[in-house]
mmCIF file of C-alpha atoms in Angstrom:
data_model
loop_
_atom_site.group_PDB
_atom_site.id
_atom_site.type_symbol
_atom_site.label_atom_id
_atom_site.label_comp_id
_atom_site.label_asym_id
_atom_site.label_seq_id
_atom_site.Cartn_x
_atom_site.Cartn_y
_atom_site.Cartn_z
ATOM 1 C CA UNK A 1401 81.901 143.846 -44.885
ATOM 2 C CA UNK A 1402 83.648 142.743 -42.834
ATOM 3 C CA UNK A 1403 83.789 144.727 -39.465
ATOM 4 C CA UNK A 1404 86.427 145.900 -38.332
ATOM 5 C CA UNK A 1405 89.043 142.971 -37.458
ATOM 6 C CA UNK A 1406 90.786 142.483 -34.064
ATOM 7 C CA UNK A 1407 94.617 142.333 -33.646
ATOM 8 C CA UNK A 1408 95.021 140.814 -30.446
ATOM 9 C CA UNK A 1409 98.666 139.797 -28.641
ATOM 10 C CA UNK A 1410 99.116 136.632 -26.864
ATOM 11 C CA UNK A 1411 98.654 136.892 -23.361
ATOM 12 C CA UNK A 1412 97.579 140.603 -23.150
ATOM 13 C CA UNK A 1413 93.576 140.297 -21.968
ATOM 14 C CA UNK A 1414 90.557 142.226 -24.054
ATOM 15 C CA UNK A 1415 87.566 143.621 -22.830
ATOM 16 C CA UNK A 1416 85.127 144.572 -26.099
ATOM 17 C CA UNK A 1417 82.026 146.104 -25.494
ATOM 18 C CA UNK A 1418 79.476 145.324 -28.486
ATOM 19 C CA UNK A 1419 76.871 147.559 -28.804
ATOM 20 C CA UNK A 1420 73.712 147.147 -31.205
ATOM 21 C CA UNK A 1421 72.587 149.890 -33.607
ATOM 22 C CA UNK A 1422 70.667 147.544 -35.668
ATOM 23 C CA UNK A 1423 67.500 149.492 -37.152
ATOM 24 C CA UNK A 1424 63.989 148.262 -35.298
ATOM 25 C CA UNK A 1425 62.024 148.477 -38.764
ATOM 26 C CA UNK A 1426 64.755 147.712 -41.964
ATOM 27 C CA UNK A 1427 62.118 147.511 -44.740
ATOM 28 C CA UNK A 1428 64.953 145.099 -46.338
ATOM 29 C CA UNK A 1429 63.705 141.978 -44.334
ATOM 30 C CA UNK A 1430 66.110 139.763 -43.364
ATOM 31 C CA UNK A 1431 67.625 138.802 -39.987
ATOM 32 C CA UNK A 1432 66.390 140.594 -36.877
ATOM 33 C CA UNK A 1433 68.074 143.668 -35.145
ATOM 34 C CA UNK A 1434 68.922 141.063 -32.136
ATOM 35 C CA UNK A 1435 72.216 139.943 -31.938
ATOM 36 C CA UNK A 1436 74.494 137.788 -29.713
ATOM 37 C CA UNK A 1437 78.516 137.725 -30.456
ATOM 38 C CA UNK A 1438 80.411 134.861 -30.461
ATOM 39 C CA UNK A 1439 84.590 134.557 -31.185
ATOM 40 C CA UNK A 1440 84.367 131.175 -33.478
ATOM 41 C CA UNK A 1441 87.476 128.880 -32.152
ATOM 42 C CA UNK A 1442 88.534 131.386 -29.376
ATOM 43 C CA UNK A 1443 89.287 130.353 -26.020
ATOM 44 C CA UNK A 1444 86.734 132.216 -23.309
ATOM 45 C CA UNK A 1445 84.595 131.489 -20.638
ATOM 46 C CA UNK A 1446 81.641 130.020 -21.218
ATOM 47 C CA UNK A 1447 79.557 133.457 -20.015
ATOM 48 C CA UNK A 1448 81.458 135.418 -22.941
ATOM 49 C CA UNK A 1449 81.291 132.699 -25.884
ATOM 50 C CA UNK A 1450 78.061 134.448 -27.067
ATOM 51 C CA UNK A 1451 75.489 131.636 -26.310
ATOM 52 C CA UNK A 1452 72.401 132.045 -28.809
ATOM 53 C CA UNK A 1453 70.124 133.028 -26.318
ATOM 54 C CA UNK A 1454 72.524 135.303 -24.361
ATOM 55 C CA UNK A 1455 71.227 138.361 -26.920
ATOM 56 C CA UNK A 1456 70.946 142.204 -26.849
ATOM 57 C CA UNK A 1457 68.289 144.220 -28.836
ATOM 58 C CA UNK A 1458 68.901 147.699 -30.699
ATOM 59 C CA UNK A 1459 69.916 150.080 -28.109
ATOM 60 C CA UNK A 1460 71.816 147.518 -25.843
ATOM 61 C CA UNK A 1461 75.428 146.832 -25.309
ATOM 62 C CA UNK A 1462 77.124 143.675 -24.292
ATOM 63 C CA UNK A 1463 80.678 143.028 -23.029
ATOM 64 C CA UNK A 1464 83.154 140.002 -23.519
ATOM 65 C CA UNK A 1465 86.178 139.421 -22.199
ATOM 66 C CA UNK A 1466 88.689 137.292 -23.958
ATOM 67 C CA UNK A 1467 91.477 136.215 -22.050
ATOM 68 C CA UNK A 1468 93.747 135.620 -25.407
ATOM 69 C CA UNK A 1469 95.634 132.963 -24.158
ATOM 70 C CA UNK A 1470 96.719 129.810 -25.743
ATOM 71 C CA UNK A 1471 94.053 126.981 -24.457
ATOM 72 C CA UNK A 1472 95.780 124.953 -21.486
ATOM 73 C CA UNK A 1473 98.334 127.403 -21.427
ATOM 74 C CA UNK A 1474 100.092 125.388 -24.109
ATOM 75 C CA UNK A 1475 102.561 126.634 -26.784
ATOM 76 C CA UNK A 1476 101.289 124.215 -29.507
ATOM 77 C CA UNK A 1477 97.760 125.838 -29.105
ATOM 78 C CA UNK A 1478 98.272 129.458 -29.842
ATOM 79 C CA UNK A 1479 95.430 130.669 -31.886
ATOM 80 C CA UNK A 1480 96.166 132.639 -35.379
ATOM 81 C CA UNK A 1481 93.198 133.435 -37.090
ATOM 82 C CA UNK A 1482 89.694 133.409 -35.364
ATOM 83 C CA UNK A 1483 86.507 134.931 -36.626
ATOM 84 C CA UNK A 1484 83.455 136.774 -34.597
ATOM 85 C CA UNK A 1485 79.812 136.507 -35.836
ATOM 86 C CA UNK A 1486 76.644 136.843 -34.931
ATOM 87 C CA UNK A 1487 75.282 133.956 -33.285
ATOM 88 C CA UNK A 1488 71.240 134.856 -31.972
ATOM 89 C CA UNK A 1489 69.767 132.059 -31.578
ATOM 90 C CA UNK A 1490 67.085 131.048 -35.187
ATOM 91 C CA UNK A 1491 68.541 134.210 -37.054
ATOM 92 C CA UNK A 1492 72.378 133.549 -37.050
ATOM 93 C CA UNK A 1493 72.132 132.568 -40.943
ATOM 94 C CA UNK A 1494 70.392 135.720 -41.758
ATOM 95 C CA UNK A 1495 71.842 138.636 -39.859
ATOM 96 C CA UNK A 1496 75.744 136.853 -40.979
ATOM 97 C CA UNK A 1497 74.472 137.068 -44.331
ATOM 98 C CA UNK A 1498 73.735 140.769 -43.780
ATOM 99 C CA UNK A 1499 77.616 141.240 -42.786
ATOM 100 C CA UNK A 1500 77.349 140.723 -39.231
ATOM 101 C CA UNK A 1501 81.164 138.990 -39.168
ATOM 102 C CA UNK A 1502 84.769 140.060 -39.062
ATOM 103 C CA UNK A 1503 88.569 138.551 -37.993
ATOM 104 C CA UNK A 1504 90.456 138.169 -34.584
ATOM 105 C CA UNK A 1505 93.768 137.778 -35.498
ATOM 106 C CA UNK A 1506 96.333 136.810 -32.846
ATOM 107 C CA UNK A 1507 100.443 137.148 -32.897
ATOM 108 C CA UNK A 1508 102.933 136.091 -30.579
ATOM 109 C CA UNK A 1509 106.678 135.092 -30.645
ATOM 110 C CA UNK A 1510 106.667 133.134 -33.779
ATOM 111 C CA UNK A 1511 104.317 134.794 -35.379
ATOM 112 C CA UNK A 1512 104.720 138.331 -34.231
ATOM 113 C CA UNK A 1513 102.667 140.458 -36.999
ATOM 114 C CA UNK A 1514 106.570 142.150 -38.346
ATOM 115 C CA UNK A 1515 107.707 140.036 -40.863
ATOM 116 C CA UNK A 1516 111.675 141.839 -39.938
ATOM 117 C CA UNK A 1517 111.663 140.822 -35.731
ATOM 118 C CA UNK A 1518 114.757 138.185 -35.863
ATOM 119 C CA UNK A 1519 114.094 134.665 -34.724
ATOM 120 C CA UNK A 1520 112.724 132.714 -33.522
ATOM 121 C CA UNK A 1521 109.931 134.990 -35.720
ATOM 122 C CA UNK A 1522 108.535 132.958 -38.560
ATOM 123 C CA UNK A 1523 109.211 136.549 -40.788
ATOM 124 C CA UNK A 1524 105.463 136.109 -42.100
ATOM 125 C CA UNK A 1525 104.483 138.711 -44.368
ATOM 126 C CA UNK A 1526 102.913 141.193 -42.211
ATOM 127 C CA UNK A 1527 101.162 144.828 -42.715
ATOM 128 C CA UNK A 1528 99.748 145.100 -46.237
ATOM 129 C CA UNK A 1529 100.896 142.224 -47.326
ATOM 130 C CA UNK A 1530 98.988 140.538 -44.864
ATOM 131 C CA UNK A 1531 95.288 140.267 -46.129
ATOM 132 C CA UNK A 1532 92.020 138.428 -44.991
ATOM 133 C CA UNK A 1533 89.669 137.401 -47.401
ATOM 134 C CA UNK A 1534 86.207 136.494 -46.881
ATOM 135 C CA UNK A 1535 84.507 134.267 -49.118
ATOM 136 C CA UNK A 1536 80.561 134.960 -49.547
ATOM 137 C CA UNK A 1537 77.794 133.646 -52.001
ATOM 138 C CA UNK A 1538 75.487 136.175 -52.318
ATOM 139 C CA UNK A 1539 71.644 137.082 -54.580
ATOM 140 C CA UNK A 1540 70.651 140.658 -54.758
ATOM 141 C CA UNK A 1541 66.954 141.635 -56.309
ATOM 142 C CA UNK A 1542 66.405 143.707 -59.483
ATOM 143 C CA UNK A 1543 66.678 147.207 -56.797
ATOM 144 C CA UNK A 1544 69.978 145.608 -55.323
ATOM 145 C CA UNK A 1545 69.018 144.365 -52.037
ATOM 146 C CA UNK A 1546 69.936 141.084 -50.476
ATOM 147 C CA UNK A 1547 67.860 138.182 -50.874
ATOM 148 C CA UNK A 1548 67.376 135.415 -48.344
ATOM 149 C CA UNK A 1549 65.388 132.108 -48.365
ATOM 150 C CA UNK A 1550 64.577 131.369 -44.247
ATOM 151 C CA UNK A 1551 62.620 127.990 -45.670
ATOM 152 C CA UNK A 1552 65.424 126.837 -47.181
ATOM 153 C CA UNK A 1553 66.836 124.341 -44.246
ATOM 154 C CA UNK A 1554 69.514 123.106 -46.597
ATOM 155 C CA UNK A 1555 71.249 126.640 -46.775
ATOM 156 C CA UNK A 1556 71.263 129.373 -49.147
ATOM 157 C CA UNK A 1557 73.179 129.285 -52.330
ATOM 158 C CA UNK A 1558 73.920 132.769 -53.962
ATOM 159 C CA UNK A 1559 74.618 133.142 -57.570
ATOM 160 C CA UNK A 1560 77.138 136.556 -57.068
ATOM 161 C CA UNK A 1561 80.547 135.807 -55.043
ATOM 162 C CA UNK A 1562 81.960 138.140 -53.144
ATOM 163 C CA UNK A 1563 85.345 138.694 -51.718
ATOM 164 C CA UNK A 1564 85.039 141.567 -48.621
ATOM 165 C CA UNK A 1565 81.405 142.324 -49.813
ATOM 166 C CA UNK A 1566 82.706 143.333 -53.380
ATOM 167 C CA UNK A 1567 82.217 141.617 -56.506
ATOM 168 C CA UNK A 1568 85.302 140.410 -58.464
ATOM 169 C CA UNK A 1569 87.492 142.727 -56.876
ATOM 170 C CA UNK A 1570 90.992 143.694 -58.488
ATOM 171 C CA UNK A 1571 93.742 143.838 -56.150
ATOM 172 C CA UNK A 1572 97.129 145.329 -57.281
ATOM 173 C CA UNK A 1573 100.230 143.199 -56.044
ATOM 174 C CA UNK A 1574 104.144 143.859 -55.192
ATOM 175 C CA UNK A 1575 106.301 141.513 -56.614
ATOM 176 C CA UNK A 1576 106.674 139.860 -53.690
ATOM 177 C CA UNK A 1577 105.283 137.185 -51.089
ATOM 178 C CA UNK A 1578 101.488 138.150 -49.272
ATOM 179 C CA UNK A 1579 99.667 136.200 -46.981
ATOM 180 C CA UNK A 1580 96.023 135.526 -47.204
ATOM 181 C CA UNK A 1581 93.683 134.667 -44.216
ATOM 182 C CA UNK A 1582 90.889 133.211 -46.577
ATOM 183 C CA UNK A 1583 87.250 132.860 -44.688
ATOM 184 C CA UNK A 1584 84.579 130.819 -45.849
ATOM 185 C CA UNK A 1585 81.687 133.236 -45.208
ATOM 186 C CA UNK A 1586 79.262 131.653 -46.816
ATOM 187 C CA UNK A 1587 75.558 130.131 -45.262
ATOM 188 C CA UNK A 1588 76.118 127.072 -46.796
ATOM 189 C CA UNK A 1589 78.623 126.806 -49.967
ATOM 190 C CA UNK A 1590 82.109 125.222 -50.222
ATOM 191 C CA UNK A 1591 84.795 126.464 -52.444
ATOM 192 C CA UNK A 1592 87.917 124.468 -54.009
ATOM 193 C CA UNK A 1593 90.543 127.249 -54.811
ATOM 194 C CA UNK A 1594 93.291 127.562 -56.904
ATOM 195 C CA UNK A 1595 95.364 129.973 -58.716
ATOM 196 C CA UNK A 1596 94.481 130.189 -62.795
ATOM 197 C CA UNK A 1597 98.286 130.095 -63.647
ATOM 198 C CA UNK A 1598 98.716 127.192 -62.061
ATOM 199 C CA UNK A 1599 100.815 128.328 -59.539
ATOM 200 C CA UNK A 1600 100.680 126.423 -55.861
ATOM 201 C CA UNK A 1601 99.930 127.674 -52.300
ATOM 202 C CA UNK A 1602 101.989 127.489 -49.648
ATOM 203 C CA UNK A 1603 99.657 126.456 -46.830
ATOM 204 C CA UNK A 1604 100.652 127.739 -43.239
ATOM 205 C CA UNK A 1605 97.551 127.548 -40.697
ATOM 206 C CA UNK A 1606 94.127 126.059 -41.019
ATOM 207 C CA UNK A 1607 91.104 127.527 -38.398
ATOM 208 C CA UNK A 1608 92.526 128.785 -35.289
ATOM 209 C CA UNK A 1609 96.570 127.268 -35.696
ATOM 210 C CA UNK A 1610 99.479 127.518 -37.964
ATOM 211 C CA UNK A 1611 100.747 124.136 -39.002
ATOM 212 C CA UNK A 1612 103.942 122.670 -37.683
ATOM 213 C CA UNK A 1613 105.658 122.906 -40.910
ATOM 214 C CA UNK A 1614 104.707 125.114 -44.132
ATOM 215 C CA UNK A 1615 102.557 122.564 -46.470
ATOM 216 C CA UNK A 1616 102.983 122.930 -50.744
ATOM 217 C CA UNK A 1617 99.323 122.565 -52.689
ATOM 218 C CA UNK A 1618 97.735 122.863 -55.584
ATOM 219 C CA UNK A 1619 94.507 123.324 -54.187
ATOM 220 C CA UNK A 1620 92.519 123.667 -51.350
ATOM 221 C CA UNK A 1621 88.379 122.915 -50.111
ATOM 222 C CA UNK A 1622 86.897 125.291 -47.601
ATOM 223 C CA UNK A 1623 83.980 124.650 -45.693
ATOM 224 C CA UNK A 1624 81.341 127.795 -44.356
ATOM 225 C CA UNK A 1625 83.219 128.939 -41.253
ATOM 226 C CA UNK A 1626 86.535 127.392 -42.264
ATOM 227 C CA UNK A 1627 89.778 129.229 -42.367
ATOM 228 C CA UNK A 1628 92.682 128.508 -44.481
ATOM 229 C CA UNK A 1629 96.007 130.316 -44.525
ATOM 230 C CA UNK A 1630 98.342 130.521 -47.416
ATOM 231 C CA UNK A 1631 100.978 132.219 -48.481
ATOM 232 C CA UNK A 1632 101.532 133.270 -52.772
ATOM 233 C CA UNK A 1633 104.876 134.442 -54.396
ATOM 234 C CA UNK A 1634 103.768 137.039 -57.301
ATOM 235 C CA UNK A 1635 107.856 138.072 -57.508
#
């Protein structure tokens, strides 16, 4: 958790072939092995954008094509960070919450994924200094397995975060300037984030776009499904 992310180019076309190995009969309980895939804020046809009933069972493959081109053709709209998820139609909540997610990422002449091309590149931090984070409220039972309330209509609130499935993880920096793709996960909870030092983001991109100019903040809200991108100075 997550899958494995995408790293797509602007204006170079991808076919991805899904295929479902979900277990029939998971004594665990929640979500269904059914799935349907949709790209959240990506530009496709309406035949790939993983409609909830357009599902495949365990056993099945399905292909989508995504064109990966800014929507309209316009400059202003090209895409940076996009997320895929399960999307069956009653059971997107559950099998999500299972780990059924991951990034699309998309570069192109500004923001080319090398943080040394010359300009017009942006120089973003790039490689491993270039992280996603996904954001998830989880509650485990006393053996460890994932619990999930289907008659709760208001969304399910976990009492264990998670960042990339792990619990408080530790993450060892260079003394210099990262970027973080942070995902809100989550079935239902909303985060306000800020840095225990004090210290302020540098806000670059919210959901699919990177802002026109780099934004200073103390603090940030994310909503389930929302993406924010900053970047943090630890030199």
């Amino acid at each position: 958790i997550p899958g494995p992310t995408f790293a797509a180019r602007s204006g170079t076309p991808f076919l991805v072939r899904f295929v479902n190995d979900l277990p029939e009969n998971d004594p665990v309980g929640i979500g269904e092995p059914i799935t349907a895939i949709h790209r959240h804020g990506g530009f496709q046809a309406p035949e790939d954008d993983g409609y909830p009933l357009d599902t495949f069972c365990t056993g099945q493959s399905r292909d989508y094509f995504y064109p990966n081109v800014p929507e309209g053709g316009l400059p202003q709209n090209e895409h940076s960070t996009e997320w895929y998820h399960d999307h069956a139609i009653d059971i997107t909540g559950p099998n999500v919450y299972r780990g059924l997610s991951g990034f699309f990422l998309h570069f192109n002449r500004l923001d080319t994924g090398n943080e040394k091309d010359p300009p017009p590149a942006l120089g973003l931090p790039s490689g491993p200094y270039d992280i996603g984070l996904v954001l998830q409220d989880r509650q485990f039972d006393q053996n460890g397995f994932l619990v999930f309330d289907d008659f709760d209509h208001n969304g399910v609130l976990g009492d264990k975060f998670l960042v990339n499935g792990l619990i408080q993880p530790f993450l060892k920096v260079a003394r210099r300037k990262y970027r973080f793709r942070v995902l809100n996960g989550s079935n239902a909870r909303f985060y306000d984030l800020s840095l225990s030092n004090g210290q302020p983001f540098v806000a670059i991109a919210t959901d699919d776009d990177l802002l026109e100019h780099p934004i200073v903040v103390q603090n940030f809200r994310i909503a389930p499904a929302e993406r924010v991108e900053v970047i943090v100075d630890f030199s």
